[in-house]
Tab-separated table of C-alpha atoms in Angstrom:
chain	number	residue	atom	x	y	z
A	1	MET	CA	45.359	4.819	22.093
A	2	SER	CA	44.444	4.271	25.747
A	3	ARG	CA	47.568	6.145	26.811
A	4	GLU	CA	46.614	9.086	24.592
A	5	THR	CA	43.082	9.378	26.011
A	6	SER	CA	43.888	8.518	29.671
A	7	GLY	CA	44.325	12.218	30.459
A	8	HIS	CA	40.815	12.923	29.235
A	9	VAL	CA	39.308	9.982	31.118
A	10	GLN	CA	41.209	10.154	34.403
A	11	GLY	CA	42.557	13.681	34.631
A	12	THR	CA	41.062	16.332	36.835
A	13	ALA	CA	43.358	19.284	36.242
A	14	GLY	CA	43.607	19.120	32.483
A	15	SER	CA	44.045	16.739	29.655
A	16	ARG	CA	47.637	17.552	28.742
A	17	ALA	CA	50.759	16.329	30.499
A	18	GLU	CA	52.955	19.071	29.017
A	19	GLU	CA	52.666	22.348	30.860
A	20	TRP	CA	52.887	24.400	27.634
A	21	HIS	CA	49.520	22.812	26.519
A	22	MET	CA	47.660	24.257	29.533
A	23	PRO	CA	45.663	27.460	28.941
A	24	GLU	CA	47.028	30.591	30.567
A	25	PRO	CA	44.884	32.609	32.974
A	26	ALA	CA	43.572	36.054	31.979
A	27	GLY	CA	46.009	38.932	32.315
A	28	GLU	CA	45.780	41.629	34.949
A	29	ASP	CA	43.974	44.007	32.607
A	30	GLN	CA	41.694	41.349	31.084
A	31	PRO	CA	38.247	40.299	32.262
A	32	GLU	CA	37.839	36.917	33.972
A	33	ALA	CA	36.481	34.105	31.856
A	34	ARG	CA	32.796	33.299	32.655
A	35	ALA	CA	30.762	30.201	31.936
A	36	VAL	CA	27.620	32.250	31.233
A	37	PRO	CA	27.807	35.531	29.260
A	38	GLY	CA	26.324	38.431	31.216
A	39	TYR	CA	26.868	36.754	34.576
A	40	ALA	CA	29.007	38.610	37.070
A	41	ALA	CA	29.718	37.724	40.680
A	42	GLY	CA	26.870	38.907	42.912
A	43	GLU	CA	24.593	39.933	40.059
A	44	GLY	CA	22.794	36.653	39.535
A	45	ARG	CA	22.148	35.202	36.147
A	46	ALA	CA	21.143	37.375	33.284
A	47	GLY	CA	17.960	36.729	31.400
A	48	ALA	CA	15.497	36.237	34.269
A	49	PRO	CA	11.997	35.440	33.032
A	50	ALA	CA	9.390	38.174	32.891
A	51	GLY	CA	7.847	38.736	36.323
A	52	MET	CA	10.882	37.620	38.284
A	53	SER	CA	14.196	39.231	39.239
A	54	PRO	CA	17.487	37.382	38.975
A	55	THR	CA	17.521	37.232	42.799
A	56	ASP	CA	14.036	35.633	42.827
A	57	VAL	CA	15.219	32.983	40.358
A	58	GLU	CA	18.249	32.177	42.496
A	59	GLN	CA	16.206	31.993	45.714
A	60	ARG	CA	13.499	29.821	44.131
A	61	SER	CA	16.181	27.507	42.740
A	62	ARG	CA	17.782	27.291	46.175
A	63	LEU	CA	14.461	26.293	47.710
A	64	ALA	CA	13.902	23.677	44.974
A	65	LYS	CA	17.397	22.255	45.607
A	66	TYR	CA	16.204	20.823	48.935
A	67	LEU	CA	12.830	19.485	47.720
A	68	SER	CA	12.820	16.130	45.952
A	69	LEU	CA	10.337	15.492	43.177
A	70	ALA	CA	9.069	12.513	45.170
A	71	ALA	CA	7.776	14.992	47.840
A	72	LEU	CA	5.482	16.679	45.322
A	73	PRO	CA	2.589	16.909	45.487
A	74	GLY	CA	2.675	17.368	49.237
A	75	ASP	CA	1.585	19.492	52.129
A	76	ARG	CA	3.663	21.648	54.458
A	77	GLU	CA	4.655	18.803	56.775
A	78	ALA	CA	5.668	16.449	53.944
A	79	LEU	CA	7.753	19.194	52.254
A	80	ARG	CA	9.450	20.071	55.543
A	81	ARG	CA	10.297	16.448	56.282
A	82	ASN	CA	11.689	16.024	52.758
A	83	ALA	CA	13.794	19.214	53.098
A	84	GLU	CA	15.197	17.948	56.412
A	85	GLU	CA	16.097	14.641	54.780
A	86	ASN	CA	17.971	16.605	52.102
A	87	ASN	CA	19.915	18.581	54.816
A	88	ALA	CA	18.211	21.893	54.124
A	89	PRO	CA	19.587	24.860	56.100
A	90	SER	CA	17.527	26.444	58.867
A	91	ASP	CA	16.460	29.416	56.730
A	92	VAL	CA	14.887	27.137	54.100
A	93	LEU	CA	13.106	25.153	56.844
A	94	ALA	CA	11.827	28.385	58.323
A	95	GLU	CA	10.401	29.383	54.902
A	96	LEU	CA	8.628	26.012	54.636
A	97	ASP	CA	7.165	26.527	58.113
A	98	ARG	CA	5.446	29.661	56.773
A	99	LEU	CA	3.377	27.637	54.288
A	100	PRO	CA	-0.365	27.454	55.050
A	101	SER	CA	-1.410	24.276	56.852
A	102	GLY	CA	-3.648	21.811	54.997
A	103	ALA	CA	-2.808	23.043	51.482
A	104	GLU	CA	-1.287	20.638	48.943
A	105	PHE	CA	1.392	21.892	46.570
A	106	ARG	CA	1.917	20.259	43.173
A	107	ASN	CA	5.251	21.923	42.269
A	108	VAL	CA	7.873	24.325	43.525
A	109	ALA	CA	6.226	27.269	41.735
A	110	GLU	CA	3.107	26.745	43.861
A	111	VAL	CA	5.239	26.603	47.015
A	112	TRP	CA	7.017	29.781	45.942
A	113	ALA	CA	3.763	31.612	45.288
A	114	ALA	CA	2.287	30.498	48.647
A	115	LEU	CA	5.336	32.098	50.336
A	116	GLY	CA	4.290	35.417	48.840
A	117	HIS	CA	6.726	35.592	45.922
A	118	SER	CA	5.960	36.014	42.239
A	119	ASN	CA	6.589	33.428	39.553
A	120	GLU	CA	7.309	34.133	35.888
A	121	THR	CA	4.364	35.443	33.891
A	122	LYS	CA	2.813	33.300	31.193
A	123	ARG	CA	2.981	34.142	27.526
A	124	SER	CA	-0.211	35.299	25.957
């Protein structure tokens, strides 16, 4: 049984040794397979929450990628230090430098709002 499942456990290119078991790519006249329905290259994800565009969602997620949960709550200096430790690019660091001094931020949504962007609207 270990030989039968070794392809699943150790394989990176597929779980079948026989080439005829591998799925074929889409044809020339067929659309590319996508992991998320409604997501096309350059469009961003479909289904952005009310009050935000798909671009806003992607940009806020990119900012959050470089901020550890351990840094929150934190002020501008603590967030910038944390982003540097997480190898944030210079444009993300420049955005964090725009935060008001002395304010403490509890979550990424508060950081995003302080930078002048809108968050999703709440349900009523």
